[in-house]
mmCIF file of N, CA and C in Angstrom:
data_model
loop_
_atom_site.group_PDB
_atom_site.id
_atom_site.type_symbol
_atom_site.label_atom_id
_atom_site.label_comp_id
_atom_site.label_asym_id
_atom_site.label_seq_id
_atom_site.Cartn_x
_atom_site.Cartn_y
_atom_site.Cartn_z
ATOM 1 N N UNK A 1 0.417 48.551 -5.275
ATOM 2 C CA UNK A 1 -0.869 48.707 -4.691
ATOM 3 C C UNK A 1 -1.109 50.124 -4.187
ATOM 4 N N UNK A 2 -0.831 51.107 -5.285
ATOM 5 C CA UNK A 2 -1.130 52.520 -4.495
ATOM 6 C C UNK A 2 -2.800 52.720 -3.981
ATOM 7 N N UNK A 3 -3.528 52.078 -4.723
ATOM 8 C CA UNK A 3 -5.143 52.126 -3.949
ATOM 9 C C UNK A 3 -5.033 52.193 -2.775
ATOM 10 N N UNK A 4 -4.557 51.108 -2.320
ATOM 11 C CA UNK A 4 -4.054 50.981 -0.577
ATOM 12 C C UNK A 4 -3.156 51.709 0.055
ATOM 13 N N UNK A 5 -2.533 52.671 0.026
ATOM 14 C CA UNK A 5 -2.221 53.654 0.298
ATOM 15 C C UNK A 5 -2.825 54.451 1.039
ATOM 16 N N UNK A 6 -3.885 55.391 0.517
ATOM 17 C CA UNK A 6 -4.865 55.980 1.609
ATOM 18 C C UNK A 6 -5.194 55.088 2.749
ATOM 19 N N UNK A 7 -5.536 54.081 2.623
ATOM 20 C CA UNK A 7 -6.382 52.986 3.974
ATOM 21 C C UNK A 7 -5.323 53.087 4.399
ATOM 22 N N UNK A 8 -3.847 52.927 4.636
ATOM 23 C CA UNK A 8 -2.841 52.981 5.405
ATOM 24 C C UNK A 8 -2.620 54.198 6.293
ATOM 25 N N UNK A 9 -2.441 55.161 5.470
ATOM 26 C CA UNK A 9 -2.629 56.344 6.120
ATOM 27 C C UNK A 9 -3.833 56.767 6.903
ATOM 28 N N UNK A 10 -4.847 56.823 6.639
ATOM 29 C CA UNK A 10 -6.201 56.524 7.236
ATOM 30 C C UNK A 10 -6.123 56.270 8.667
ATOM 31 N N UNK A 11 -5.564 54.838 8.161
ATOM 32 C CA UNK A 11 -5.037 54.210 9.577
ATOM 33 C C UNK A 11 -4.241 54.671 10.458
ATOM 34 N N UNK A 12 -3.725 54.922 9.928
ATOM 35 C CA UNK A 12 -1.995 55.830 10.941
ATOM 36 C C UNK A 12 -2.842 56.990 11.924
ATOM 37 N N UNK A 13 -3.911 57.429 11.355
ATOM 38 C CA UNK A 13 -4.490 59.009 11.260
ATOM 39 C C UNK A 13 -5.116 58.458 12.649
ATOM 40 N N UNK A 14 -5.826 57.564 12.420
ATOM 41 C CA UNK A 14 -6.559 57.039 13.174
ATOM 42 C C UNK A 14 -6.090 55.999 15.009
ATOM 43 N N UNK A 15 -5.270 55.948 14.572
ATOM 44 C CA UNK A 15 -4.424 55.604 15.830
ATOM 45 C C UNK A 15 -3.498 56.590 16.168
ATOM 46 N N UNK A 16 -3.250 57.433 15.516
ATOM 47 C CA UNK A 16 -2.749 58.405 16.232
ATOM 48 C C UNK A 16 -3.833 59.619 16.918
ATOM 49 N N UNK A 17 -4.627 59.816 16.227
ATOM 50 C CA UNK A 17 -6.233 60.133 16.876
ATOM 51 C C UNK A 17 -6.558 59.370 18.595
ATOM 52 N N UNK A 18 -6.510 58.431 18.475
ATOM 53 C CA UNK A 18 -6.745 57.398 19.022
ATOM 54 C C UNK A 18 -5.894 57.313 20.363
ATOM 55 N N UNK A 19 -4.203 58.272 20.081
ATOM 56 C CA UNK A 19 -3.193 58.221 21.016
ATOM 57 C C UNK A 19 -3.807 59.594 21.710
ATOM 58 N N UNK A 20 -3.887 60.633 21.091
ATOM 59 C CA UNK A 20 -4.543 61.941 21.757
ATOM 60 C C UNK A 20 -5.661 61.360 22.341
ATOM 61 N N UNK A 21 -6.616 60.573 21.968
ATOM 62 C CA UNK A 21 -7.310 60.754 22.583
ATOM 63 C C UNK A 21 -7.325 60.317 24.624
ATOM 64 N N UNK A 22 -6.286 58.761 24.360
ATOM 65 C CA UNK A 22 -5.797 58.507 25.354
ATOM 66 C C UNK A 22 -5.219 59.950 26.446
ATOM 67 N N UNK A 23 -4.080 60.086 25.819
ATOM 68 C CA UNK A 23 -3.196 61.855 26.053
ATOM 69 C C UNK A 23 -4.136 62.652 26.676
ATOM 70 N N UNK A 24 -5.513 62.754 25.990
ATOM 71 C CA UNK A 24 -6.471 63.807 26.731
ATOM 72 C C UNK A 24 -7.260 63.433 27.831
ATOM 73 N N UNK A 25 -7.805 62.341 28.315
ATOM 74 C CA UNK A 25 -8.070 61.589 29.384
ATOM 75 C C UNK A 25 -6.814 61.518 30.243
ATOM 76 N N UNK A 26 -5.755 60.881 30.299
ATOM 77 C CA UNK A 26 -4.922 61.189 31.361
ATOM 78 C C UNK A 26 -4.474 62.310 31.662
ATOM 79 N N UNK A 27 -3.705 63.186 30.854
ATOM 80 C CA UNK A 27 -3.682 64.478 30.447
ATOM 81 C C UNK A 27 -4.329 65.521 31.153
ATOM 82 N N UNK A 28 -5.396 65.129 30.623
ATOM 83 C CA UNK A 28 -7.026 66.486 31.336
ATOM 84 C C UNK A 28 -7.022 66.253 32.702
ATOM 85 N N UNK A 29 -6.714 64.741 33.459
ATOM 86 C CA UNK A 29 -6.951 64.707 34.830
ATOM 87 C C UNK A 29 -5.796 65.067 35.703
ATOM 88 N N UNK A 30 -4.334 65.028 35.129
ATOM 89 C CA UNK A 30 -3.362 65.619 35.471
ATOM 90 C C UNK A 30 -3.439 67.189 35.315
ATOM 91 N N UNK A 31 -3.765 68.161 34.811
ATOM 92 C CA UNK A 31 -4.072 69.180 34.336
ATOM 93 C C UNK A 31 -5.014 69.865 35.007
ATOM 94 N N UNK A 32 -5.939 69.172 35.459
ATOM 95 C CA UNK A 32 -7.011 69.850 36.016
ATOM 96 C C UNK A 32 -6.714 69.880 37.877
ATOM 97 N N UNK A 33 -5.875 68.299 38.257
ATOM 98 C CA UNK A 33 -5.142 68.428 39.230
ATOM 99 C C UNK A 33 -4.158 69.610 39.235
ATOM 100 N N UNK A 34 -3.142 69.135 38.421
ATOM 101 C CA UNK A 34 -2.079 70.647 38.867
ATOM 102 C C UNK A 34 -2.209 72.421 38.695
ATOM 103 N N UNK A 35 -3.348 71.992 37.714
ATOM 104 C CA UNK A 35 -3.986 73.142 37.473
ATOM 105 C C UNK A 35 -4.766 73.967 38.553
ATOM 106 N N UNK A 36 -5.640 73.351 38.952
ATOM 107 C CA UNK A 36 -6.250 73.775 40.712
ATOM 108 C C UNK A 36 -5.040 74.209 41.578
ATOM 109 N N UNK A 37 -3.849 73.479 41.912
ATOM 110 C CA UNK A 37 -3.208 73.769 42.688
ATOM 111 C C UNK A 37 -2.824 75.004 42.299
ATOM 112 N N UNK A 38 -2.362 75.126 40.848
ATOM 113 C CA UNK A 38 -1.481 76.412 40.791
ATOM 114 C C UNK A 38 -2.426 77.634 40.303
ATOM 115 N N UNK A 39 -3.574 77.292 40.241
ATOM 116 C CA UNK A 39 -4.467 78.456 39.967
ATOM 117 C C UNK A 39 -4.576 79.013 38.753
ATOM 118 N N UNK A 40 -4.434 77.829 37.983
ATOM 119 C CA UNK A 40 -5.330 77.950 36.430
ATOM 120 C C UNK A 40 -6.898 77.695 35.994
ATOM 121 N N UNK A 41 -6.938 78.893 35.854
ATOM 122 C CA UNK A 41 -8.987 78.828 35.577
ATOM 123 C C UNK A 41 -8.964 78.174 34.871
ATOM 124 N N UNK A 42 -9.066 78.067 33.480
ATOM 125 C CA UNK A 42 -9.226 77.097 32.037
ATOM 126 C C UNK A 42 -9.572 75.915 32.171
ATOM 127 N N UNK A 43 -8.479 75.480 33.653
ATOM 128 C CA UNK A 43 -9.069 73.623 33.981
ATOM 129 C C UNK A 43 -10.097 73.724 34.586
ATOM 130 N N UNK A 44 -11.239 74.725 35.123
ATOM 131 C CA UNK A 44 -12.392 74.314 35.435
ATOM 132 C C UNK A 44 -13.341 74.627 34.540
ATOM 133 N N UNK A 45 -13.274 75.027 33.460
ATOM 134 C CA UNK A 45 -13.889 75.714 32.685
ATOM 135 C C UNK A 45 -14.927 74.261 31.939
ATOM 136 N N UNK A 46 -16.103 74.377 32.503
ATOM 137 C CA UNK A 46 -17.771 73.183 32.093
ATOM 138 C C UNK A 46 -17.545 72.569 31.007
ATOM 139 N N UNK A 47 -16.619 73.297 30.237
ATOM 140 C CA UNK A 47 -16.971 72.526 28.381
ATOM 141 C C UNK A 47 -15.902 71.721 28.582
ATOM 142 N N UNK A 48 -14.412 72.032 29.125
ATOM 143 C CA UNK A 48 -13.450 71.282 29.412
ATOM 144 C C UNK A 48 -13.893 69.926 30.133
ATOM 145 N N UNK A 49 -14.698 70.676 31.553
ATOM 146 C CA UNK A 49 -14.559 69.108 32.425
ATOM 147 C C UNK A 49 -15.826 68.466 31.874
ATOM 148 N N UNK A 50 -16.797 68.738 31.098
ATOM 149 C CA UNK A 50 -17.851 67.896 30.360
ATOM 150 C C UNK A 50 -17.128 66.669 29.557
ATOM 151 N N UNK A 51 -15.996 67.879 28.617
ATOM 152 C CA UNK A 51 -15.366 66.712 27.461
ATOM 153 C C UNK A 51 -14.787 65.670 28.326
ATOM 154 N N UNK A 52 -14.158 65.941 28.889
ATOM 155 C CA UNK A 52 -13.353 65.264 29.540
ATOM 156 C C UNK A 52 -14.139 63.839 30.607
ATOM 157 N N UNK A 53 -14.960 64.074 31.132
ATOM 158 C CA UNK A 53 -15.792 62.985 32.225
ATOM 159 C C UNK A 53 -16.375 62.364 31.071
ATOM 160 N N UNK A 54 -17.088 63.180 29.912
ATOM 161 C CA UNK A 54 -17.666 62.228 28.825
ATOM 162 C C UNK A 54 -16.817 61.180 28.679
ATOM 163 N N UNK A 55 -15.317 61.436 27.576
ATOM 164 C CA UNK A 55 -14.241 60.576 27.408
ATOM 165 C C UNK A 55 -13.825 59.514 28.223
ATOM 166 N N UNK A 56 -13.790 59.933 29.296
ATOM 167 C CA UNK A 56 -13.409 58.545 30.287
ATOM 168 C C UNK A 56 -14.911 57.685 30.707
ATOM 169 N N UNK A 57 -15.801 58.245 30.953
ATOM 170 C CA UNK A 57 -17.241 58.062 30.854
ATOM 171 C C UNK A 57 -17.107 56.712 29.939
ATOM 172 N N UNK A 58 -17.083 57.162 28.563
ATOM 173 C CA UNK A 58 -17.266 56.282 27.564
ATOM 174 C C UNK A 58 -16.161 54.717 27.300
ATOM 175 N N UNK A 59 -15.146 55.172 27.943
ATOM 176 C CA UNK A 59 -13.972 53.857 27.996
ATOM 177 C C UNK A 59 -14.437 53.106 29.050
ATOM 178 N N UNK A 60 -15.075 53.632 29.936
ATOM 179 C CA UNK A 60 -15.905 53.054 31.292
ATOM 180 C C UNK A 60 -16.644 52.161 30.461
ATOM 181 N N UNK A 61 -17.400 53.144 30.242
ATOM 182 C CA UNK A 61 -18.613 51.902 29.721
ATOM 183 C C UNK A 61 -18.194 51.062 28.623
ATOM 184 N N UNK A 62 -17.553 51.214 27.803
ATOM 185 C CA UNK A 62 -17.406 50.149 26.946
ATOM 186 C C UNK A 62 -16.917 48.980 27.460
ATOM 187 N N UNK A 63 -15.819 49.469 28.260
ATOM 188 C CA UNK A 63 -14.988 48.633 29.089
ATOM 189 C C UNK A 63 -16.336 47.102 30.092
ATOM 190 N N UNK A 64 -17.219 47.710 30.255
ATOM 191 C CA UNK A 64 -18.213 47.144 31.234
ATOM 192 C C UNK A 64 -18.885 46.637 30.200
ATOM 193 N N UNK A 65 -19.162 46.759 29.164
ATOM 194 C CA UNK A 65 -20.290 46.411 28.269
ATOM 195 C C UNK A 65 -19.450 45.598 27.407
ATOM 196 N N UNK A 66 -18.272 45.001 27.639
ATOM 197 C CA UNK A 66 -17.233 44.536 27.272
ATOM 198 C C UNK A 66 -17.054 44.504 25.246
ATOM 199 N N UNK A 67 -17.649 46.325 25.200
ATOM 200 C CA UNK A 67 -17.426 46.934 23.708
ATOM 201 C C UNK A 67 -15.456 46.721 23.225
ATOM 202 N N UNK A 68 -15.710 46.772 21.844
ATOM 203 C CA UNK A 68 -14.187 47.291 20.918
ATOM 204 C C UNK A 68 -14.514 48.643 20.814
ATOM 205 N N UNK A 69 -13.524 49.752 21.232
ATOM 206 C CA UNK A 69 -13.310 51.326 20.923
ATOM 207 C C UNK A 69 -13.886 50.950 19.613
ATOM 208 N N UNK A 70 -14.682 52.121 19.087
ATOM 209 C CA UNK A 70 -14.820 52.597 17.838
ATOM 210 C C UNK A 70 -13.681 52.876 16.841
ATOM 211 N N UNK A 71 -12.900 53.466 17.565
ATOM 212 C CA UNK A 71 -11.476 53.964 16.469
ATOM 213 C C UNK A 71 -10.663 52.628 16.809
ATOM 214 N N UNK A 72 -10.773 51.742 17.476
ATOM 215 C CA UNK A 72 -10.063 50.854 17.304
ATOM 216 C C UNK A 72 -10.710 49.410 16.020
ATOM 217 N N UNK A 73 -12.151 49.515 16.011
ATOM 218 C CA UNK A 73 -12.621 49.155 15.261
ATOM 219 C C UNK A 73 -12.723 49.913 13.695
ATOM 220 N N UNK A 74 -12.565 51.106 13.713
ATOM 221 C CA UNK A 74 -12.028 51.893 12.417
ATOM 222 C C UNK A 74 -10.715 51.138 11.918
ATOM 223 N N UNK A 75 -9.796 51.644 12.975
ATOM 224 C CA UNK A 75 -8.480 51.341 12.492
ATOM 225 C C UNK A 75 -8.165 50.200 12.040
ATOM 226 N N UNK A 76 -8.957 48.659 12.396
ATOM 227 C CA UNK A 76 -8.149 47.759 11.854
ATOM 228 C C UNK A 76 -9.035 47.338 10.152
ATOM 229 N N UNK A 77 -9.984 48.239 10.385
ATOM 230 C CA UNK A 77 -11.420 47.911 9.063
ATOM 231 C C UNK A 77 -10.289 48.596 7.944
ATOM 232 N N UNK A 78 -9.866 49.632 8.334
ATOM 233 C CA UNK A 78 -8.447 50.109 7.170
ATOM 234 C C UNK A 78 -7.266 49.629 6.975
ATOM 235 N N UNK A 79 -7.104 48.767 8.132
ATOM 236 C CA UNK A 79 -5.753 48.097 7.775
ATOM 237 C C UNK A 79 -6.259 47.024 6.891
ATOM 238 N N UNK A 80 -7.212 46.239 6.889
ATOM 239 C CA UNK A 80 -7.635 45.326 6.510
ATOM 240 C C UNK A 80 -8.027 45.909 5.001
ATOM 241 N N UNK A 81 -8.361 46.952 4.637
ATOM 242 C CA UNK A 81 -8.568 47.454 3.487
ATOM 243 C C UNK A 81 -7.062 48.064 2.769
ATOM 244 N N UNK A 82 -6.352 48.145 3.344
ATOM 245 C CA UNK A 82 -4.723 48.410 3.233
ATOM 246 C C UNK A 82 -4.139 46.986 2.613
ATOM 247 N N UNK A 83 -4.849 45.801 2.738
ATOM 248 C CA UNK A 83 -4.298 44.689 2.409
ATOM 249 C C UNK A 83 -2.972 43.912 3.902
ATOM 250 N N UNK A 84 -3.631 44.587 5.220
ATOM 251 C CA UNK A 84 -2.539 44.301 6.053
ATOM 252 C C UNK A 84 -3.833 42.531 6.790
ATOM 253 N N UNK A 85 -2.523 41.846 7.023
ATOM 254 C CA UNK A 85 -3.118 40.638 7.756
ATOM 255 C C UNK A 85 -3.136 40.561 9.137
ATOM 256 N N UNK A 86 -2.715 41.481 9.371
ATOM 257 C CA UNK A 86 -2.402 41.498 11.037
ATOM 258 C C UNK A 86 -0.928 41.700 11.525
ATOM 259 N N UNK A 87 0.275 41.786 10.845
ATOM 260 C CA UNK A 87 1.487 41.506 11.212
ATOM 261 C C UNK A 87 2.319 42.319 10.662
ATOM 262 N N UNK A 88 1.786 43.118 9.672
ATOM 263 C CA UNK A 88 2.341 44.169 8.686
ATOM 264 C C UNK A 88 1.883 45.556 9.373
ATOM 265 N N UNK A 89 3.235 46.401 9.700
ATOM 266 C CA UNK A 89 2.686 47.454 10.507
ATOM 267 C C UNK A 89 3.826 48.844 9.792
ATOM 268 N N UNK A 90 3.092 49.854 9.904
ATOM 269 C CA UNK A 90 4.175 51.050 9.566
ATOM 270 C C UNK A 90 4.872 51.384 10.941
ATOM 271 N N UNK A 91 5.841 52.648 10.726
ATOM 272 C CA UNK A 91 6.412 52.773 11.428
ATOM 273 C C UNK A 91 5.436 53.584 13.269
ATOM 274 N N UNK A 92 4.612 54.342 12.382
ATOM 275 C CA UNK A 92 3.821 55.013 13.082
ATOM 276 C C UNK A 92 2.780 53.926 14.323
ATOM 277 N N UNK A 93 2.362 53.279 13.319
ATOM 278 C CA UNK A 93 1.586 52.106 14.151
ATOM 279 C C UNK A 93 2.652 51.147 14.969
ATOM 280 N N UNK A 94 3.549 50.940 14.719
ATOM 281 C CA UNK A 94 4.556 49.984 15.648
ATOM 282 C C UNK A 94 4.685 50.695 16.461
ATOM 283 N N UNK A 95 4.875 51.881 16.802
ATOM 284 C CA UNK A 95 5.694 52.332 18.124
ATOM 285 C C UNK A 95 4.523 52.514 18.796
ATOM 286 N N UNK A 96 2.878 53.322 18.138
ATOM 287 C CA UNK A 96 2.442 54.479 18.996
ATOM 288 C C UNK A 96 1.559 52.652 18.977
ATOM 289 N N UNK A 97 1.362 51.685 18.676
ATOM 290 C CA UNK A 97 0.902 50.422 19.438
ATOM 291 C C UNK A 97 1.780 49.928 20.524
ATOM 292 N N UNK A 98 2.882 49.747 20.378
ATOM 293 C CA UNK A 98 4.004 49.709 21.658
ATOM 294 C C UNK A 98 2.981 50.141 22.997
ATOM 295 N N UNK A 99 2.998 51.465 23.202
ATOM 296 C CA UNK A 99 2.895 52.300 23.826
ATOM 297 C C UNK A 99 0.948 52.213 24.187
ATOM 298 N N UNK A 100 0.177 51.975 23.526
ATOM 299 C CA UNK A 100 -0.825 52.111 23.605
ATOM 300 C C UNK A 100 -1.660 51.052 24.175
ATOM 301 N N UNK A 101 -1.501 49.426 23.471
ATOM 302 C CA UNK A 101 -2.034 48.421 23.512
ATOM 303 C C UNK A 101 -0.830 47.393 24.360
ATOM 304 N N UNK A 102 -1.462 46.601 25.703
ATOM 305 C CA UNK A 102 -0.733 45.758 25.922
ATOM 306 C C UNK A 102 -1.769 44.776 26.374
ATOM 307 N N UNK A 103 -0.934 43.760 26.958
ATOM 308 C CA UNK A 103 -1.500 42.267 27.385
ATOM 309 C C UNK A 103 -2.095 42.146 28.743
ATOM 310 N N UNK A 104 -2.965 42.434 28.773
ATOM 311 C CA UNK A 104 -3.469 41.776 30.465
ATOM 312 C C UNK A 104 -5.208 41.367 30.423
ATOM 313 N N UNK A 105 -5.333 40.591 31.226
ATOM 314 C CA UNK A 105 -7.180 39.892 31.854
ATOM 315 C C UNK A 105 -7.674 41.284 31.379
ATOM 316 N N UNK A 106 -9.078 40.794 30.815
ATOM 317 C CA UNK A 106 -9.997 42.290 30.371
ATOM 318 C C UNK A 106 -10.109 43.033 32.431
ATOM 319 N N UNK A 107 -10.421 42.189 32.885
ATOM 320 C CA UNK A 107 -10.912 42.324 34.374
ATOM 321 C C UNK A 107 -9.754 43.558 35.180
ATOM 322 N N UNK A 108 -8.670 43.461 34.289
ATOM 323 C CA UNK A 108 -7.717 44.573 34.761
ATOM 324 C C UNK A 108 -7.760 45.827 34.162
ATOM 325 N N UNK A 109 -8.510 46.105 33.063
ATOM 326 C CA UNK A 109 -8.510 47.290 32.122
ATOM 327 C C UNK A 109 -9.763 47.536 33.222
ATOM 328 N N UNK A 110 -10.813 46.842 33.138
ATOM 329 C CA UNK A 110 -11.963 47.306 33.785
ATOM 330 C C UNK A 110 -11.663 48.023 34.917
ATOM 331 N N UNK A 111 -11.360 47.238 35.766
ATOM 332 C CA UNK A 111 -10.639 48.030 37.261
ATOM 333 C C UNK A 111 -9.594 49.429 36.854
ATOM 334 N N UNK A 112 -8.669 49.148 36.014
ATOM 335 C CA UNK A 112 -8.245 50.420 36.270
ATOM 336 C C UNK A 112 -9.017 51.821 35.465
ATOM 337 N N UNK A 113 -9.777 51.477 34.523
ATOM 338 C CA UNK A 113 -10.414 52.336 33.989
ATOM 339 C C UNK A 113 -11.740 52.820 34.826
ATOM 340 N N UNK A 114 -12.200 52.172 35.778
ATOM 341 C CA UNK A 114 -13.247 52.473 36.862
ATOM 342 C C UNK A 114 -12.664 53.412 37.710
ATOM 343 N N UNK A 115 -11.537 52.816 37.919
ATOM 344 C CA UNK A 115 -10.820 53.465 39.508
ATOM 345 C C UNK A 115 -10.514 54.770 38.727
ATOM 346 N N UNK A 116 -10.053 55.240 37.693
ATOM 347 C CA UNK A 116 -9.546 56.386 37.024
ATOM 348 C C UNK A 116 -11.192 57.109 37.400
ATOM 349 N N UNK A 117 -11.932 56.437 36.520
ATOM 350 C CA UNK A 117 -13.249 57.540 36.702
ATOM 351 C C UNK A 117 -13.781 57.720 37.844
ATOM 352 N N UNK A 118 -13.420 57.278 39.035
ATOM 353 C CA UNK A 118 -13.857 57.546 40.007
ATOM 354 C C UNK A 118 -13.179 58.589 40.557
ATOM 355 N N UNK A 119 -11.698 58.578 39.806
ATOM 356 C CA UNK A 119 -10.749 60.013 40.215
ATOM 357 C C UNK A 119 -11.207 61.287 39.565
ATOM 358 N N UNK A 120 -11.934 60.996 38.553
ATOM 359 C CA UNK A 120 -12.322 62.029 37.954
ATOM 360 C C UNK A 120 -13.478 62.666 38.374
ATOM 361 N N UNK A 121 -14.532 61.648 38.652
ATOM 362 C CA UNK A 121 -15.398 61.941 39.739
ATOM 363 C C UNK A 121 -14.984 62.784 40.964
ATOM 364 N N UNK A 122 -14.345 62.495 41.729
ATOM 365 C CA UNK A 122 -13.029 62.931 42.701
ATOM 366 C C UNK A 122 -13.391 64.444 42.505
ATOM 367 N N UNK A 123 -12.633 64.849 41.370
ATOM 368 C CA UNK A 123 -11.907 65.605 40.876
ATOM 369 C C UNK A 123 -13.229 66.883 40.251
ATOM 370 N N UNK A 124 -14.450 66.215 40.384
ATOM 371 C CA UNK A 124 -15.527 67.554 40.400
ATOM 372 C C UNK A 124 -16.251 67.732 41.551
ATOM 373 N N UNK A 125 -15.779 66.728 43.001
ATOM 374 C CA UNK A 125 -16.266 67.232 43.824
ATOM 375 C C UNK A 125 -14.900 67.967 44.529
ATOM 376 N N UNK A 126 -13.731 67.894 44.107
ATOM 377 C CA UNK A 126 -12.620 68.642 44.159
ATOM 378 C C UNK A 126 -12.558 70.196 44.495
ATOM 379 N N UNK A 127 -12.690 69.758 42.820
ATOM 380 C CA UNK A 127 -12.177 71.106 42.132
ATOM 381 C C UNK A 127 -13.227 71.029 41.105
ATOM 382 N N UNK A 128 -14.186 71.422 41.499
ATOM 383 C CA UNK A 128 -16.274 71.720 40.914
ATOM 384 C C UNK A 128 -15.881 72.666 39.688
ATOM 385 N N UNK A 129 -16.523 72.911 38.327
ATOM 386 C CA UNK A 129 -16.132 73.836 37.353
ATOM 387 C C UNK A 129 -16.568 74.838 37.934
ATOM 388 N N UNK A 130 -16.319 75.976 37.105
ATOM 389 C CA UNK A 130 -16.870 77.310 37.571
ATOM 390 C C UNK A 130 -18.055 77.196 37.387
ATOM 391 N N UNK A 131 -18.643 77.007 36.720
ATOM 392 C CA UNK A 131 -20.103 77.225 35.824
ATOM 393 C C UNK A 131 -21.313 76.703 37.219
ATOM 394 N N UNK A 132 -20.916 75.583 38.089
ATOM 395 C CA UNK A 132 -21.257 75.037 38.684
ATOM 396 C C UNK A 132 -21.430 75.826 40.573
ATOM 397 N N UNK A 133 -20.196 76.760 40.762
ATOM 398 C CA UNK A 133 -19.247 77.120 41.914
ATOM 399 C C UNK A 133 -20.208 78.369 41.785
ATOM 400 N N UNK A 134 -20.196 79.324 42.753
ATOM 401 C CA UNK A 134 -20.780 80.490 42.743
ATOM 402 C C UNK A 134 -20.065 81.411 42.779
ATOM 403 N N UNK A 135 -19.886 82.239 41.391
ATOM 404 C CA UNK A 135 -19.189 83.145 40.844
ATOM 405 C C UNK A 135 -18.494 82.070 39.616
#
């Protein structure tokens, strides 16, 4: 079945996409924390903390609007075009799913994905971008 091949990879591409993107939401808010402290400009820099409040912004709301991620809805439209049933996984997708996806009440993703954006919120009356700050 080499047809299916690409949709596999696709897939892989796509959850690993999917892991950065996680990486950059926690990431950016750790970063922009230790970053303030130690006196790195870059973490206040408007285009940074835009991307960044967008991203968590958007897991917010889906989370509330009780949406499926987009790339999570990509990813399984290719596995499914890969010829996978649900139980057939590469190596890439077994671990970086390990790590990514687990089991709990939607009501707990909600809460902690609120409480995060409220840190991030936090975190521009903090440490405000430049663009915003005078000078």
């Amino acid at each position: 079945m080499p047809e299916q091949m690409p949709y596999q990879w696709l897939a892989d591409a796509v959850l690993v996409l999917h892991f950065a993107v996680v990486g950059f939401v926690i990431g950016g808010l750790l970063a922009i924390i230790v970053g303030n402290l130690r006196g790195w400009r870059w973490v206040n820099r408007l285009a940074f903390r835009l991307v960044h409040l967008a991203a968590i912004g958007f897991v917010v709301l889906q989370a509330w609007l009780g949406a499926t991620c987009p790339l999570t809805i990509l990813e399984n439209w290719l596995r499914q075009q890969a010829g996978h049933d649900g139980y057939q996984s590469s190596f890439i997708e077994h671990w970086i799913q390990a790590i990514l996806f687990y089991q709990a009440p939607g009501w707990v993703f909600i809460a902690i994905y609120s409480i995060f954006f409220l840190v991030v919120v936090a975190s521009w009356i903090r440490y405000p971008p430049r663009s915003i700050r005078h000078g």
